[in-house]
XYZ file of C-alpha atoms in Angstrom:
535
model
C -85.613 132.559 80.893
C -83.243 135.317 81.870
C -81.325 132.991 84.089
C -80.785 130.686 81.201
C -79.468 133.569 79.149
C -77.314 134.666 82.042
C -75.972 131.228 82.501
C -75.177 131.165 78.792
C -73.381 134.480 79.174
C -71.429 133.187 82.077
C -70.215 130.267 80.052
C -68.813 132.759 77.585
C -66.674 134.497 80.222
C -63.061 133.754 80.446
C -59.961 134.380 78.459
C -60.357 131.115 76.646
C -63.494 132.250 74.645
C -62.816 133.660 71.243
C -64.032 136.894 69.862
C -66.520 135.300 67.547
C -68.018 133.321 70.396
C -68.547 136.591 72.355
C -70.351 138.294 69.495
C -72.554 135.264 69.058
C -73.489 135.322 72.749
C -74.382 139.037 72.635
C -76.576 138.499 69.617
C -78.479 135.769 71.405
C -78.905 138.024 74.518
C -80.282 140.954 72.523
C -82.739 138.721 70.733
C -83.923 137.452 74.104
C -84.312 140.971 75.518
C -86.378 142.225 72.633
C -88.624 139.232 72.741
C -89.372 139.547 76.508
C -92.933 140.984 77.115
C -92.255 142.432 80.541
C -89.717 144.732 79.016
C -92.001 146.220 76.437
C -93.581 148.908 78.694
C -90.584 150.196 80.378
C -89.833 153.860 80.708
C -87.878 155.267 77.794
C -86.623 158.090 80.003
C -84.734 155.642 82.072
C -81.276 157.003 82.748
C -78.112 155.392 83.867
C -75.664 156.772 86.285
C -72.290 155.571 87.438
C -73.656 155.123 90.931
C -76.669 153.009 89.848
C -80.065 152.946 87.994
C -83.156 154.791 89.216
C -86.026 152.413 88.902
C -88.971 151.151 90.761
C -89.890 147.633 91.684
C -88.711 144.616 89.732
C -87.830 146.525 86.609
C -85.172 148.386 88.456
C -83.697 145.204 89.681
C -83.827 143.770 86.211
C -82.317 146.776 84.699
C -79.577 146.761 87.228
C -78.843 143.163 86.511
C -78.931 143.814 82.786
C -76.634 146.744 83.102
C -74.307 144.743 85.202
C -74.316 142.004 82.643
C -73.584 144.404 79.825
C -70.792 145.945 81.813
C -69.341 142.558 82.403
C -69.688 141.798 78.752
C -68.073 145.015 77.766
C -65.322 144.396 80.239
C -64.784 140.926 78.916
C -64.967 142.273 75.391
C -62.347 144.899 76.210
C -60.127 142.243 77.701
C -60.693 140.048 74.697
C -59.962 142.914 72.354
C -56.828 143.787 74.284
C -55.808 140.165 74.281
C -56.659 139.902 70.603
C -54.643 143.025 69.911
C -51.788 141.641 71.953
C -52.012 138.377 70.085
C -52.102 140.263 66.790
C -49.124 142.337 67.811
C -47.321 139.221 68.940
C -48.297 137.547 65.708
C -47.141 140.525 63.675
C -43.887 140.597 65.594
C -43.309 136.824 65.263
C -44.514 136.590 61.638
C -41.067 137.314 60.037
C -39.267 134.842 62.265
C -42.067 132.330 61.688
C -41.727 132.893 57.968
C -38.007 132.419 58.252
C -38.562 129.317 60.310
C -41.152 128.188 57.780
C -38.745 128.850 54.900
C -35.998 127.122 56.783
C -38.321 124.241 57.532
C -39.451 124.135 53.904
C -35.807 124.204 52.817
C -35.031 121.360 55.200
C -38.102 119.569 53.929
C -36.929 120.170 50.330
C -33.420 119.000 51.168
C -34.848 116.011 52.954
C -37.074 115.407 49.922
C -34.064 115.665 47.577
C -32.094 113.402 49.877
C -35.032 111.051 50.016
C -35.214 111.123 46.215
C -31.528 110.298 46.005
C -31.892 107.580 48.584
C -34.942 106.342 46.728
C -33.005 106.379 43.457
C -30.094 104.617 45.167
C -32.529 102.141 46.644
C -34.114 101.619 43.223
C -30.667 101.090 41.691
C -29.718 98.752 44.522
C -33.028 96.990 44.003
C -32.256 96.659 40.286
C -28.809 95.275 41.088
C -30.270 92.929 43.663
C -32.892 91.803 41.169
C -30.117 91.202 38.587
C -28.121 89.293 41.187
C -31.248 87.406 42.130
C -31.787 86.487 38.452
C -28.123 85.451 38.184
C -28.389 83.414 41.368
C -31.589 81.866 40.067
C -29.898 81.022 36.746
C -26.889 79.601 38.578
C -29.200 77.640 40.834
C -30.972 76.290 37.778
C -27.625 75.370 36.196
C -26.544 73.691 39.420
C -29.836 71.848 39.551
C -29.335 70.684 35.953
C -25.744 69.708 36.759
C -26.873 67.784 39.823
C -29.504 66.044 37.714
C -26.902 65.169 35.080
C -24.516 63.946 37.789
C -27.236 61.776 39.264
C -28.035 60.445 35.797
C -24.324 59.844 35.132
C -23.928 58.072 38.474
C -26.913 55.914 37.672
C -25.549 55.126 34.217
C -22.114 54.430 35.748
C -23.661 52.080 38.274
C -25.597 50.355 35.491
C -22.454 50.237 33.340
C -20.443 48.942 36.295
C -22.906 46.133 36.692
C -22.786 45.391 32.969
C -18.965 45.580 33.057
C -18.790 43.134 35.954
C -21.094 40.784 34.110
C -19.046 41.224 30.922
C -15.824 40.575 32.851
C -17.281 37.385 34.251
C -18.327 36.334 30.758
C -14.878 37.270 29.401
C -13.192 35.239 32.143
C -15.353 32.265 31.281
C -14.632 32.699 27.573
C -10.885 33.065 28.224
C -10.910 29.921 30.362
C -12.817 28.054 27.682
C -10.486 29.357 24.970
C -7.457 28.378 27.042
C -8.841 24.862 27.446
C -9.698 24.704 23.764
C -6.256 26.017 22.824
C -4.632 23.314 24.914
C -6.763 20.692 23.222
C -5.959 22.128 19.796
C -2.248 22.155 20.586
C -2.512 18.532 21.654
C -4.299 17.662 18.410
C -1.773 19.699 16.404
C 1.042 17.859 18.135
C -0.500 14.531 17.257
C -1.028 15.649 13.652
C 2.536 16.909 13.376
C 3.806 13.699 14.944
C 1.839 11.701 12.393
C 3.142 13.903 9.579
C 6.672 13.449 10.890
C 6.223 9.695 10.924
C 4.826 9.800 7.390
C 7.747 11.949 6.271
C 10.191 9.586 7.939
C 8.538 6.627 6.231
C 8.685 8.381 2.875
C 12.340 9.212 3.438
C 12.958 5.617 4.431
C 11.256 4.442 1.244
C 13.432 6.795 -0.790
C 16.535 5.495 0.941
C 15.443 1.903 0.387
C 14.970 2.590 -3.303
C 18.394 4.171 -3.454
C 19.844 1.229 -1.567
C 18.197 -1.207 -3.957
C 19.478 0.657 -6.992
C 22.977 0.808 -5.559
C 22.808 -2.845 -4.630
C 21.813 -3.722 -8.185
C 24.647 -1.622 -9.569
C 27.164 -3.249 -7.235
C 25.886 -6.704 -8.132
C 26.134 -5.925 -11.823
C 29.644 -4.555 -11.299
C 30.697 -7.653 -9.367
C 29.266 -9.914 -12.058
C 31.033 -7.964 -14.774
C 34.321 -8.118 -12.860
C 33.983 -11.846 -12.463
C 33.274 -12.335 -16.124
C 36.237 -10.193 -17.021
C 38.450 -12.343 -14.839
C 37.046 -15.395 -16.562
C 36.092 -16.830 -13.253
C 32.776 -18.358 -12.698
C 31.452 -16.908 -9.483
C 28.118 -16.585 -7.870
C 27.428 -13.548 -5.741
C 24.710 -13.939 -3.128
C 23.781 -10.734 -1.353
C 22.029 -10.577 1.955
C 20.911 -7.217 3.308
C 22.077 -6.713 6.856
C 19.700 -5.517 9.548
C 22.017 -3.173 11.448
C 23.582 0.101 10.414
C 22.369 -0.043 6.821
C 25.220 -2.326 5.627
C 24.978 -5.181 3.087
C 26.822 -8.485 3.520
C 27.846 -10.161 0.193
C 28.778 -13.894 0.187
C 30.984 -14.778 -2.873
C 31.273 -18.396 -4.174
C 33.745 -19.771 -6.792
C 32.606 -22.454 -9.263
C 35.122 -25.274 -9.497
C 35.744 -27.197 -12.736
C 33.741 -30.044 -11.244
C 30.768 -27.659 -10.868
C 31.048 -27.401 -7.091
C 30.787 -24.068 -5.214
C 33.502 -22.932 -2.823
C 33.073 -19.833 -0.613
C 35.578 -17.100 -1.372
C 34.652 -14.566 1.359
C 31.982 -12.455 3.016
C 32.973 -8.777 2.677
C 30.780 -6.114 4.275
C 29.781 -3.315 1.917
C 28.558 0.214 2.764
C 25.407 0.831 0.723
C 24.922 4.568 1.282
C 26.975 7.124 3.184
C 23.813 8.866 4.448
C 22.197 5.845 6.048
C 21.236 6.906 9.623
C 22.668 5.284 12.713
C 21.309 5.266 16.259
C 22.892 7.489 18.935
C 21.769 6.382 22.410
C 20.942 8.891 25.166
C 21.704 10.299 27.736
C 24.858 11.400 25.928
C 24.340 13.807 23.052
C 27.474 12.636 21.243
C 28.949 9.123 21.028
C 32.056 9.330 18.808
C 32.588 5.576 18.525
C 29.080 4.927 17.279
C 28.638 8.108 15.248
C 32.028 7.621 13.564
C 30.822 4.227 12.329
C 33.158 1.945 14.308
C 31.338 -1.302 15.052
C 32.315 -4.450 16.840
C 33.257 -6.025 13.502
C 35.730 -3.209 12.864
C 33.861 -1.835 9.875
C 35.225 1.534 8.775
C 32.737 3.963 7.175
C 33.262 5.280 3.713
C 35.009 8.575 3.088
C 31.716 10.200 2.227
C 30.774 10.207 5.922
C 31.728 13.814 6.711
C 31.983 14.867 10.377
C 29.767 17.874 9.678
C 27.111 16.039 7.678
C 23.617 15.708 9.175
C 20.644 13.483 8.517
C 18.503 16.543 7.719
C 19.377 16.470 4.032
C 17.023 13.543 3.465
C 14.191 15.993 4.222
C 15.538 18.912 2.211
C 14.017 20.296 -0.982
C 16.215 21.403 -3.864
C 16.505 25.161 -4.253
C 15.233 26.732 -7.480
C 18.103 27.897 -9.735
C 17.421 31.571 -9.007
C 17.515 31.094 -5.234
C 20.611 28.900 -5.417
C 22.355 31.497 -7.585
C 21.492 34.227 -5.064
C 23.087 32.211 -2.249
C 26.143 31.332 -4.319
C 27.260 34.961 -4.056
C 28.042 34.353 -0.393
C 30.701 31.727 0.413
C 29.912 29.147 3.063
C 31.363 29.732 6.512
C 33.859 27.017 7.450
C 33.054 25.165 10.661
C 36.623 24.368 11.751
C 35.869 21.826 14.431
C 38.844 20.537 16.452
C 40.138 17.030 15.841
C 38.689 15.691 19.084
C 35.207 16.709 17.918
C 34.607 14.049 15.308
C 30.820 14.483 15.037
C 28.153 17.126 15.480
C 26.367 17.447 18.799
C 22.739 16.385 18.751
C 20.414 18.802 20.541
C 16.784 18.381 21.480
C 14.184 21.096 21.790
C 14.288 20.645 25.552
C 18.054 20.923 25.782
C 18.098 24.124 23.680
C 15.437 25.685 25.909
C 17.287 24.579 29.051
C 20.616 25.999 27.823
C 19.387 29.347 26.414
C 15.893 29.840 27.884
C 12.545 30.648 26.282
C 9.459 28.610 25.444
C 10.350 25.250 23.922
C 7.115 25.266 21.868
C 8.154 28.343 19.853
C 10.332 28.338 16.754
C 11.452 31.987 16.887
C 12.281 32.779 20.518
C 12.839 36.211 22.085
C 14.386 35.534 25.477
C 13.805 38.644 27.595
C 13.560 37.778 31.304
C 13.663 34.017 30.551
C 17.300 34.193 29.385
C 19.614 31.817 31.229
C 23.002 32.757 32.668
C 24.665 31.099 29.677
C 22.615 33.249 27.277
C 23.312 36.406 29.274
C 27.023 35.623 29.386
C 27.090 35.416 25.586
C 24.632 38.353 25.079
C 22.036 36.143 23.387
C 18.634 37.841 23.190
C 16.974 35.690 20.516
C 17.426 32.435 18.650
C 15.503 30.211 16.255
C 15.037 26.442 16.381
C 13.251 25.656 13.119
C 12.359 22.340 11.515
C 12.808 21.135 7.954
C 9.085 20.331 7.839
C 8.355 23.979 8.426
C 11.225 25.374 6.348
C 12.603 22.867 3.777
C 15.048 25.518 2.501
C 16.698 25.888 5.925
C 20.473 25.523 6.343
C 21.090 21.784 6.650
C 24.698 21.967 7.886
C 26.842 24.422 9.854
C 27.980 27.440 7.861
C 25.413 26.937 5.068
C 22.970 29.603 3.879
C 19.255 29.155 3.325
C 15.737 30.553 3.411
C 12.809 30.572 5.803
C 9.119 30.851 4.993
C 6.661 33.059 6.883
C 2.861 32.810 7.238
C 1.027 34.003 4.129
C -1.399 36.125 6.177
C 1.186 37.439 8.631
C 0.600 41.138 9.407
C 3.130 41.515 12.210
C 6.824 42.052 11.635
C 8.502 38.740 12.497
C 12.074 40.008 12.101
C 13.700 43.404 12.113
C 15.763 44.345 9.094
C 19.231 42.752 9.317
C 18.191 40.848 12.442
C 20.952 38.527 13.685
C 20.588 35.423 15.840
C 21.812 31.876 16.513
C 20.078 29.204 14.414
C 19.332 25.530 15.060
C 17.805 23.271 12.406
C 16.090 19.992 13.217
C 13.273 17.562 12.628
C 9.941 17.774 14.402
C 10.162 15.363 17.313
C 13.769 14.550 16.359
C 17.293 15.925 16.621
C 18.441 19.524 16.192
C 21.871 20.724 15.036
C 23.549 24.064 15.631
C 24.260 25.779 12.281
C 25.851 29.078 13.342
C 25.136 32.789 13.737
C 22.968 34.217 10.937
C 21.784 37.540 9.536
C 18.143 37.520 8.410
C 17.285 39.568 5.293
C 13.767 40.262 4.030
C 13.533 39.461 0.298
C 9.803 39.578 -0.423
C 7.728 36.565 -1.490
C 8.039 33.317 -3.386
C 7.059 33.492 -7.029
C 4.142 31.397 -8.178
C 6.517 29.146 -10.142
C 8.617 28.568 -7.030
C 5.523 27.683 -5.046
C 4.272 25.352 -7.765
C 7.641 23.549 -7.767
C 6.787 22.079 -4.351
C 5.076 18.731 -4.108
C 1.581 18.579 -2.697
C 3.023 16.955 0.420
C 5.418 19.900 0.943
C 2.543 22.352 0.458
C 0.530 20.502 3.080
C 3.425 20.724 5.532
C 3.711 24.483 4.951
C -0.014 25.124 5.460
C -0.202 22.959 8.585
C 2.961 24.481 10.027
C 1.775 28.084 9.560
C -1.723 27.953 10.943
C -4.229 26.161 8.754
C -6.788 26.802 11.527
C -6.273 30.548 11.585
C -9.409 32.681 11.676
C -7.841 34.901 9.023
C -8.042 32.065 6.508
C -11.690 31.505 7.363
C -12.381 35.176 6.730
C -10.820 34.663 3.292
C -13.147 31.768 2.544
C -10.621 28.958 3.125
C -11.726 26.394 5.705
C -9.432 23.451 4.978
C -5.842 22.709 4.014
C -6.819 21.979 0.416
C -8.742 25.257 0.127
C -5.772 27.225 1.493
C -3.439 25.501 -0.977
C -5.911 26.336 -3.733
C -5.896 30.015 -2.707
C -2.088 30.145 -2.919
C -2.001 28.097 -6.144
C -4.451 30.551 -7.681
C -2.184 33.485 -6.905
C -4.590 35.047 -4.380
C -1.898 34.957 -1.697
C 1.894 34.776 -1.694
C 4.293 33.087 0.699
C 6.726 35.559 2.350
C 10.304 34.417 2.818
C 13.546 35.684 4.330
C 17.142 34.906 3.427
C 19.577 33.470 5.999
C 23.245 34.369 5.616
C 25.679 32.684 7.960
C 28.056 35.357 9.247
C 30.141 33.236 11.633
C 30.600 29.891 13.310
C 32.336 30.451 16.646
C 34.124 27.214 17.540
C 34.782 28.256 21.154
C 31.126 29.133 21.632
C 30.181 25.820 20.031
C 32.418 23.954 22.500
C 30.689 25.625 25.450
C 27.292 24.957 23.891
C 28.149 21.269 23.461
C 29.376 21.115 27.057
C 26.085 22.507 28.357
C 24.223 20.081 26.098
C 26.171 17.102 27.493
C 25.447 18.263 31.051
C 21.738 18.441 30.245
C 21.580 14.844 29.014
C 23.873 13.557 31.760
C 21.381 14.983 34.263
C 18.712 12.841 32.614
C 17.075 15.680 30.670
C 14.911 15.366 27.619
C 11.491 14.539 29.034
C 9.779 15.510 25.783
C 12.572 14.447 23.446
C 12.811 11.366 21.304
C 14.292 8.205 22.879
C 16.870 7.735 20.113
C 18.011 9.988 17.289
C 19.574 9.378 13.909
C 22.920 10.957 13.046
C 25.448 10.576 10.258
């Protein structure tokens, strides 16, 4: 038991044990000593000396050991106290510096805390900015995504539209080809119709001339009969209409007193000065034939003017108001030289070959198609119109006239005071050069002027200016008669322009005739008439 306590006391030795541990060990040792029975009867007079303890037997040994233990404990306690005092002194000495160090450390900690707060605040601000940037980037990303989606949709639509456009282009090409074919067929039909109309017009003109010839023949026969009666000579006049050149051959017989007939003579009479004669190609002018000199030596009448044309048989008389308007401007004299005893006959092919342009057009703007002859004379435009299309056209060189325009025309056909060279002719027949003209816009025909035309002339106007136009169909007119009815009713008016001849250049005309002769001498005129009528 004691050994256990001793061993416990030994474990408490050493400088490493604390003061509280030492007190605790002493308390345990005292409790053990009091509780030990062998120690209860010991001698109270026991004394201690520095040299040892006076005891007998085992008690002395125990006492000695106990004393030694207490001495050791006291020694250790003294050392611990000294050490504790030293530690306290050291602590008291180092307390101010420790406090200073602690304050310094606390200050550093506070500064670090403040710095950390600032850094934290800066980090929070940077975080806020980064979050804002992140939101902006997200919004921009969303916008880019939407833009990409729209671009993809646009590309898809463009691809679809491209496919539709290609299909539409193919359809348009097919339609254009079909329209071109149809237009060619329509032009062919129009040409046939115009050719038929021209033949009808020629037949009507021929009928008119035949009636005039018959009337003149009757008048001449009556005059011859009256002259014979006045001379108190019994004569019989037998007239036989010749078959060439429009001349009449009259055989005159004298009645003898016996009642017999004796032939007096067979004079050849000119029935009409405007009877047409044939001018053979390839030459555009044949003075001997055109001048009326035949193998029988017949001389034409004085009414056969060298500048007269056979177009006047197709002309329509001007209303008094229009004629009065033109009378303000004197005719331009066409002073042809003596060697030019007739007008040159042009064809639509020869005009196109000399000046350029499309031979199918009436009003021609040359542009790049101008020939060297046209460029040399600064010709940029010309008109080759027909009397079927414009019955008020100039019929002879130097004369003034009028042209009609389509009733539904929306484009400007002529500029104000436009000037150009003018040819007038017959559809499918000859053309004549009339001079250089200024074109003036004067409005429309009055209803009375329009109604003064015959139905045949109205038909020619409608057919010449597009009776098959879609514009007329939009207006409810689907035939020639319906279009004429629209104009007769005053629903539409016929525009017209005035032609004033400003000059007839003889030198230019000579060159023009020379080029025309060259054209026919080369065998030109593939689309022209085989023979033409001239006066």
